[in-house]
Amino acid sequence: LPAGVSAAFASNTITISGTPTASGTFNYSIPLTGGCGAVNATGTIIVTPANTAGAASSTPTLCINTALTNITHATTGATGIGAATGLPAGVSAAFASNTITISGTPTASGTFNYSIPLTGGCGAVNATGTITVTPANTVGAASSTPTLCINTVLTDITHATTGATGIGAPTGLPAGVTAAWAANAITISGTPTASGTFGYIIPLTGGCGSVDATGT
């Protein structure tokens, strides 16, 4: 008999009862005593193990609108999955061959703690994990579009940024003027030594997406 199950005799009846605490196929034999002959009561109890869900194959961080490298969870016992909660928009979960596969292209940013319930089998078990989706870089408009005299100090121009971790080489700034990035802001400063109308472009680096700060 499986652990947790026992047999009792009363009124010419053997009663087997209890709560099995082990899984497997149990072929039991219960010998009768008294009377005549050696006789055993026999039978089989099949105890199914509790469902299990393994850890996520990865806990990725990726850019918004970028295809997710599939995340998998190995399972035992279950025959399917219920409705997933907590996945980012654009990402879904499917079940086949004892494996949950999470795939898609997230169209929302944030930290997503998901939970996917197993169905069938025994027990209430969820596959859980985390997907972090980074938003696209942004850059604000120039704080000013100044007109000034040659060889005159420029009042700093700033652009607020999000996501980026720096800037690439600017193009289009007048000689004597440079751009720097710190604390999520681009600062353009200096003293122009050339005259003209200068439409500048400053590419953001790091973070997600190809974004430029522009101004005149």
mmCIF file of C-alpha atoms in Angstrom:
data_model
loop_
_atom_site.group_PDB
_atom_site.id
_atom_site.type_symbol
_atom_site.label_atom_id
_atom_site.label_comp_id
_atom_site.label_asym_id
_atom_site.label_seq_id
_atom_site.Cartn_x
_atom_site.Cartn_y
_atom_site.Cartn_z
ATOM 1 C CA LEU A 1 0.000 0.000 0.000
ATOM 2 C CA PRO A 2 1.211 3.544 -0.596
ATOM 3 C CA ALA A 3 2.449 5.477 2.422
ATOM 4 C CA GLY A 4 -0.486 7.074 4.211
ATOM 5 C CA VAL A 5 -2.935 4.271 3.305
ATOM 6 C CA SER A 6 -3.921 1.390 5.566
ATOM 7 C CA ALA A 7 -6.285 -1.590 5.673
ATOM 8 C CA ALA A 8 -8.784 -2.613 8.370
ATOM 9 C CA PHE A 9 -11.139 -5.608 8.775
ATOM 10 C CA ALA A 10 -14.668 -5.641 10.171
ATOM 11 C CA SER A 11 -17.890 -7.520 9.426
ATOM 12 C CA ASN A 12 -16.260 -9.727 6.804
ATOM 13 C CA THR A 13 -15.010 -6.684 4.887
ATOM 14 C CA ILE A 14 -11.538 -5.296 4.319
ATOM 15 C CA THR A 15 -11.609 -1.494 4.050
ATOM 16 C CA ILE A 16 -8.639 0.346 2.583
ATOM 17 C CA SER A 17 -8.519 4.049 3.372
ATOM 18 C CA GLY A 18 -6.243 7.028 3.903
ATOM 19 C CA THR A 19 -4.401 9.742 1.993
ATOM 20 C CA PRO A 20 -1.481 8.548 -0.123
ATOM 21 C CA THR A 21 1.679 10.571 0.366
ATOM 22 C CA ALA A 22 3.692 8.796 -2.334
ATOM 23 C CA SER A 23 3.058 8.481 -6.064
ATOM 24 C CA GLY A 24 3.355 5.409 -8.244
ATOM 25 C CA THR A 25 1.548 2.162 -9.047
ATOM 26 C CA PHE A 26 0.928 0.115 -5.893
ATOM 27 C CA ASN A 27 -0.016 -3.554 -6.224
ATOM 28 C CA TYR A 28 -1.116 -4.510 -2.716
ATOM 29 C CA SER A 29 -1.627 -7.852 -1.047
ATOM 30 C CA ILE A 30 -3.500 -8.303 2.245
ATOM 31 C CA PRO A 31 -3.394 -11.774 3.832
ATOM 32 C CA LEU A 32 -6.538 -13.076 5.541
ATOM 33 C CA THR A 33 -6.122 -14.656 8.961
ATOM 34 C CA GLY A 34 -8.254 -17.249 10.705
ATOM 35 C CA GLY A 35 -10.542 -19.659 8.898
ATOM 36 C CA CYS A 36 -9.102 -22.124 6.454
ATOM 37 C CA GLY A 37 -6.479 -21.642 3.771
ATOM 38 C CA ALA A 38 -3.921 -18.968 2.818
ATOM 39 C CA VAL A 39 -5.752 -16.290 0.890
ATOM 40 C CA ASN A 40 -4.772 -12.731 0.057
ATOM 41 C CA ALA A 41 -6.901 -9.789 -1.013
ATOM 42 C CA THR A 42 -5.112 -8.062 -3.887
ATOM 43 C CA GLY A 43 -5.606 -4.961 -5.984
ATOM 44 C CA THR A 44 -3.939 -1.910 -7.428
ATOM 45 C CA ILE A 45 -3.891 1.752 -6.469
ATOM 46 C CA ILE A 46 -2.408 4.261 -8.923
ATOM 47 C CA VAL A 47 -1.329 7.542 -7.328
ATOM 48 C CA THR A 48 -0.526 10.384 -9.744
ATOM 49 C CA PRO A 49 2.221 12.786 -8.646
ATOM 50 C CA ALA A 50 1.569 16.507 -8.187
ATOM 51 C CA ASN A 51 2.086 18.741 -11.208
ATOM 52 C CA THR A 52 5.420 20.547 -11.421
ATOM 53 C CA ALA A 53 6.597 23.585 -13.368
ATOM 54 C CA GLY A 54 10.300 24.288 -13.789
ATOM 55 C CA ALA A 55 11.991 27.662 -13.607
ATOM 56 C CA ALA A 56 11.999 29.933 -16.639
ATOM 57 C CA SER A 57 14.783 29.249 -19.131
ATOM 58 C CA SER A 58 15.576 32.983 -18.968
ATOM 59 C CA THR A 59 14.432 36.235 -17.348
ATOM 60 C CA PRO A 60 15.142 38.561 -20.268
ATOM 61 C CA THR A 61 15.507 42.300 -20.571
ATOM 62 C CA LEU A 62 14.754 43.495 -24.107
ATOM 63 C CA CYS A 63 13.681 46.558 -26.036
ATOM 64 C CA ILE A 64 10.061 47.302 -26.768
ATOM 65 C CA ASN A 65 8.908 46.118 -30.218
ATOM 66 C CA THR A 66 11.773 43.594 -30.367
ATOM 67 C CA ALA A 67 11.047 39.882 -30.807
ATOM 68 C CA LEU A 68 11.449 37.917 -27.589
ATOM 69 C CA THR A 69 13.822 34.951 -27.581
ATOM 70 C CA ASN A 70 11.475 32.145 -26.526
ATOM 71 C CA ILE A 71 11.223 31.428 -22.792
ATOM 72 C CA THR A 72 10.412 27.848 -21.797
ATOM 73 C CA HIS A 73 9.215 26.078 -18.639
ATOM 74 C CA ALA A 74 9.424 22.284 -18.372
ATOM 75 C CA THR A 75 6.371 20.707 -16.706
ATOM 76 C CA THR A 76 5.288 17.312 -15.425
ATOM 77 C CA GLY A 77 1.796 15.992 -14.800
ATOM 78 C CA ALA A 78 -0.157 18.768 -16.484
ATOM 79 C CA THR A 79 -1.996 18.326 -19.761
ATOM 80 C CA GLY A 80 -2.243 22.008 -20.661
ATOM 81 C CA ILE A 81 -2.275 25.578 -19.384
ATOM 82 C CA GLY A 82 -4.925 28.101 -18.440
ATOM 83 C CA ALA A 83 -5.012 31.820 -19.231
ATOM 84 C CA ALA A 84 -1.675 33.489 -18.556
ATOM 85 C CA THR A 85 -1.633 36.693 -16.509
ATOM 86 C CA GLY A 86 1.025 39.383 -16.390
ATOM 87 C CA LEU A 87 2.565 38.903 -19.839
ATOM 88 C CA PRO A 88 3.270 42.106 -21.807
ATOM 89 C CA ALA A 89 0.975 42.931 -24.712
ATOM 90 C CA GLY A 90 2.160 41.110 -27.818
ATOM 91 C CA VAL A 91 3.517 38.105 -25.887
ATOM 92 C CA SER A 92 1.657 34.806 -25.378
ATOM 93 C CA ALA A 93 2.163 31.317 -23.932
ATOM 94 C CA ALA A 94 1.513 27.892 -25.495
ATOM 95 C CA PHE A 95 1.785 24.311 -24.206
ATOM 96 C CA ALA A 96 3.074 21.217 -26.017
ATOM 97 C CA SER A 97 5.076 18.109 -25.073
ATOM 98 C CA ASN A 98 5.224 19.002 -21.373
ATOM 99 C CA THR A 99 6.726 22.406 -22.142
ATOM 100 C CA ILE A 100 5.329 25.929 -21.858
ATOM 101 C CA THR A 101 6.743 28.248 -24.539
ATOM 102 C CA ILE A 102 6.429 32.020 -24.188
ATOM 103 C CA SER A 103 6.972 34.009 -27.388
ATOM 104 C CA GLY A 104 6.066 37.176 -29.242
ATOM 105 C CA THR A 105 7.054 40.830 -29.598
ATOM 106 C CA PRO A 106 6.244 43.041 -26.589
ATOM 107 C CA THR A 107 4.471 46.264 -27.488
ATOM 108 C CA ALA A 108 4.405 47.662 -23.936
ATOM 109 C CA SER A 109 7.299 48.510 -21.638
ATOM 110 C CA GLY A 110 7.737 47.778 -17.940
ATOM 111 C CA THR A 111 8.571 44.895 -15.620
ATOM 112 C CA PHE A 112 6.136 42.019 -16.167
ATOM 113 C CA ASN A 113 5.816 39.294 -13.526
ATOM 114 C CA TYR A 114 3.779 36.592 -15.236
ATOM 115 C CA SER A 115 1.894 33.573 -13.921
ATOM 116 C CA ILE A 116 0.665 30.668 -16.066
ATOM 117 C CA PRO A 117 -1.593 28.053 -14.389
ATOM 118 C CA LEU A 118 -1.137 24.392 -15.275
ATOM 119 C CA THR A 119 -4.303 22.408 -16.064
ATOM 120 C CA GLY A 120 -4.968 18.693 -15.832
ATOM 121 C CA GLY A 121 -2.966 16.413 -13.620
ATOM 122 C CA CYS A 122 -2.890 16.952 -9.869
ATOM 123 C CA GLY A 123 -2.551 20.116 -7.843
ATOM 124 C CA ALA A 124 -2.737 23.852 -8.451
ATOM 125 C CA VAL A 125 0.645 24.880 -9.858
ATOM 126 C CA ASN A 126 1.713 28.009 -11.758
ATOM 127 C CA ALA A 127 4.737 28.665 -13.944
ATOM 128 C CA THR A 128 6.117 32.082 -13.021
ATOM 129 C CA GLY A 129 8.830 34.415 -14.273
ATOM 130 C CA THR A 130 9.753 37.971 -15.188
ATOM 131 C CA ILE A 131 10.165 39.830 -18.471
ATOM 132 C CA THR A 132 11.607 43.352 -18.446
ATOM 133 C CA VAL A 133 10.788 45.487 -21.482
ATOM 134 C CA THR A 134 12.751 48.716 -21.924
ATOM 135 C CA PRO A 135 10.935 51.642 -23.556
ATOM 136 C CA ALA A 136 12.245 53.344 -26.680
ATOM 137 C CA ASN A 137 14.649 56.248 -26.228
ATOM 138 C CA THR A 138 13.137 59.720 -26.325
ATOM 139 C CA VAL A 139 14.591 63.179 -26.751
ATOM 140 C CA GLY A 140 12.833 66.478 -26.103
ATOM 141 C CA ALA A 141 12.830 69.572 -28.234
ATOM 142 C CA ALA A 142 15.653 72.084 -27.945
ATOM 143 C CA SER A 143 15.291 74.501 -25.037
ATOM 144 C CA SER A 144 15.924 77.291 -27.567
ATOM 145 C CA THR A 145 16.699 77.953 -31.250
ATOM 146 C CA PRO A 146 18.935 80.963 -30.771
ATOM 147 C CA THR A 147 20.137 83.663 -33.128
ATOM 148 C CA LEU A 148 23.424 85.192 -31.938
ATOM 149 C CA CYS A 149 26.444 87.036 -33.205
ATOM 150 C CA ILE A 150 29.600 85.287 -34.341
ATOM 151 C CA ASN A 151 32.254 84.997 -31.621
ATOM 152 C CA THR A 152 29.587 85.450 -28.930
ATOM 153 C CA VAL A 153 29.135 82.900 -26.157
ATOM 154 C CA LEU A 154 26.080 80.718 -26.777
ATOM 155 C CA THR A 155 23.527 80.461 -23.976
ATOM 156 C CA ASP A 156 23.409 76.702 -23.393
ATOM 157 C CA ILE A 157 20.831 74.743 -25.370
ATOM 158 C CA THR A 158 19.501 71.600 -23.681
ATOM 159 C CA HIS A 159 17.539 68.517 -24.771
ATOM 160 C CA ALA A 160 15.998 66.193 -22.152
ATOM 161 C CA THR A 161 16.423 62.474 -22.915
ATOM 162 C CA THR A 162 15.114 59.170 -21.591
ATOM 163 C CA GLY A 163 16.540 55.698 -22.086
ATOM 164 C CA ALA A 164 19.826 56.697 -23.681
ATOM 165 C CA THR A 165 23.150 56.373 -21.880
ATOM 166 C CA GLY A 166 25.086 58.853 -24.004
ATOM 167 C CA ILE A 167 25.412 60.556 -27.399
ATOM 168 C CA GLY A 168 27.322 59.910 -30.581
ATOM 169 C CA ALA A 169 29.215 62.427 -32.700
ATOM 170 C CA PRO A 170 27.097 65.495 -33.455
ATOM 171 C CA THR A 171 26.833 66.809 -37.004
ATOM 172 C CA GLY A 172 25.919 70.292 -38.131
ATOM 173 C CA LEU A 173 27.063 72.316 -35.109
ATOM 174 C CA PRO A 174 28.973 75.509 -35.890
ATOM 175 C CA ALA A 175 32.719 75.528 -35.271
ATOM 176 C CA GLY A 176 33.433 76.358 -31.630
ATOM 177 C CA VAL A 177 30.224 74.699 -30.354
ATOM 178 C CA THR A 178 30.068 71.217 -28.802
ATOM 179 C CA ALA A 179 27.531 68.884 -27.225
ATOM 180 C CA ALA A 180 27.815 66.813 -24.044
ATOM 181 C CA TRP A 181 25.501 64.372 -22.265
ATOM 182 C CA ALA A 182 24.977 63.901 -18.532
ATOM 183 C CA ALA A 183 22.076 63.050 -16.216
ATOM 184 C CA ASN A 184 19.612 62.439 -19.067
ATOM 185 C CA ALA A 185 20.282 65.793 -20.729
ATOM 186 C CA ILE A 186 22.226 66.949 -23.780
ATOM 187 C CA THR A 187 23.894 70.341 -23.300
ATOM 188 C CA ILE A 188 25.112 72.343 -26.304
ATOM 189 C CA SER A 189 27.564 75.094 -25.472
ATOM 190 C CA GLY A 190 30.482 77.146 -26.757
ATOM 191 C CA THR A 191 31.285 80.193 -28.875
ATOM 192 C CA PRO A 192 30.509 79.910 -32.596
ATOM 193 C CA THR A 193 33.385 81.011 -34.797
ATOM 194 C CA ALA A 194 31.526 80.597 -38.061
ATOM 195 C CA SER A 195 28.366 82.266 -39.319
ATOM 196 C CA GLY A 196 25.386 80.683 -40.995
ATOM 197 C CA THR A 197 22.268 78.666 -40.188
ATOM 198 C CA PHE A 198 23.253 75.374 -38.560
ATOM 199 C CA GLY A 199 20.758 72.526 -38.419
ATOM 200 C CA TYR A 200 22.371 70.036 -36.055
ATOM 201 C CA ILE A 201 21.782 66.343 -35.423
ATOM 202 C CA ILE A 202 22.973 64.520 -32.273
ATOM 203 C CA PRO A 203 22.398 60.745 -32.147
ATOM 204 C CA LEU A 204 21.504 59.126 -28.822
ATOM 205 C CA THR A 205 23.441 55.996 -27.847
ATOM 206 C CA GLY A 206 22.511 53.128 -25.523
ATOM 207 C CA GLY A 207 18.970 52.269 -24.581
ATOM 208 C CA CYS A 208 16.485 51.254 -27.266
ATOM 209 C CA GLY A 209 15.879 52.630 -30.710
ATOM 210 C CA SER A 210 17.588 55.041 -33.094
ATOM 211 C CA VAL A 211 16.746 58.602 -31.987
ATOM 212 C CA ASP A 212 18.370 61.959 -32.760
ATOM 213 C CA ALA A 213 18.230 65.320 -31.036
ATOM 214 C CA THR A 214 17.791 68.039 -33.634
ATOM 215 C CA GLY A 215 17.646 71.812 -33.637
ATOM 216 C CA THR A 216 18.872 75.017 -35.264
#
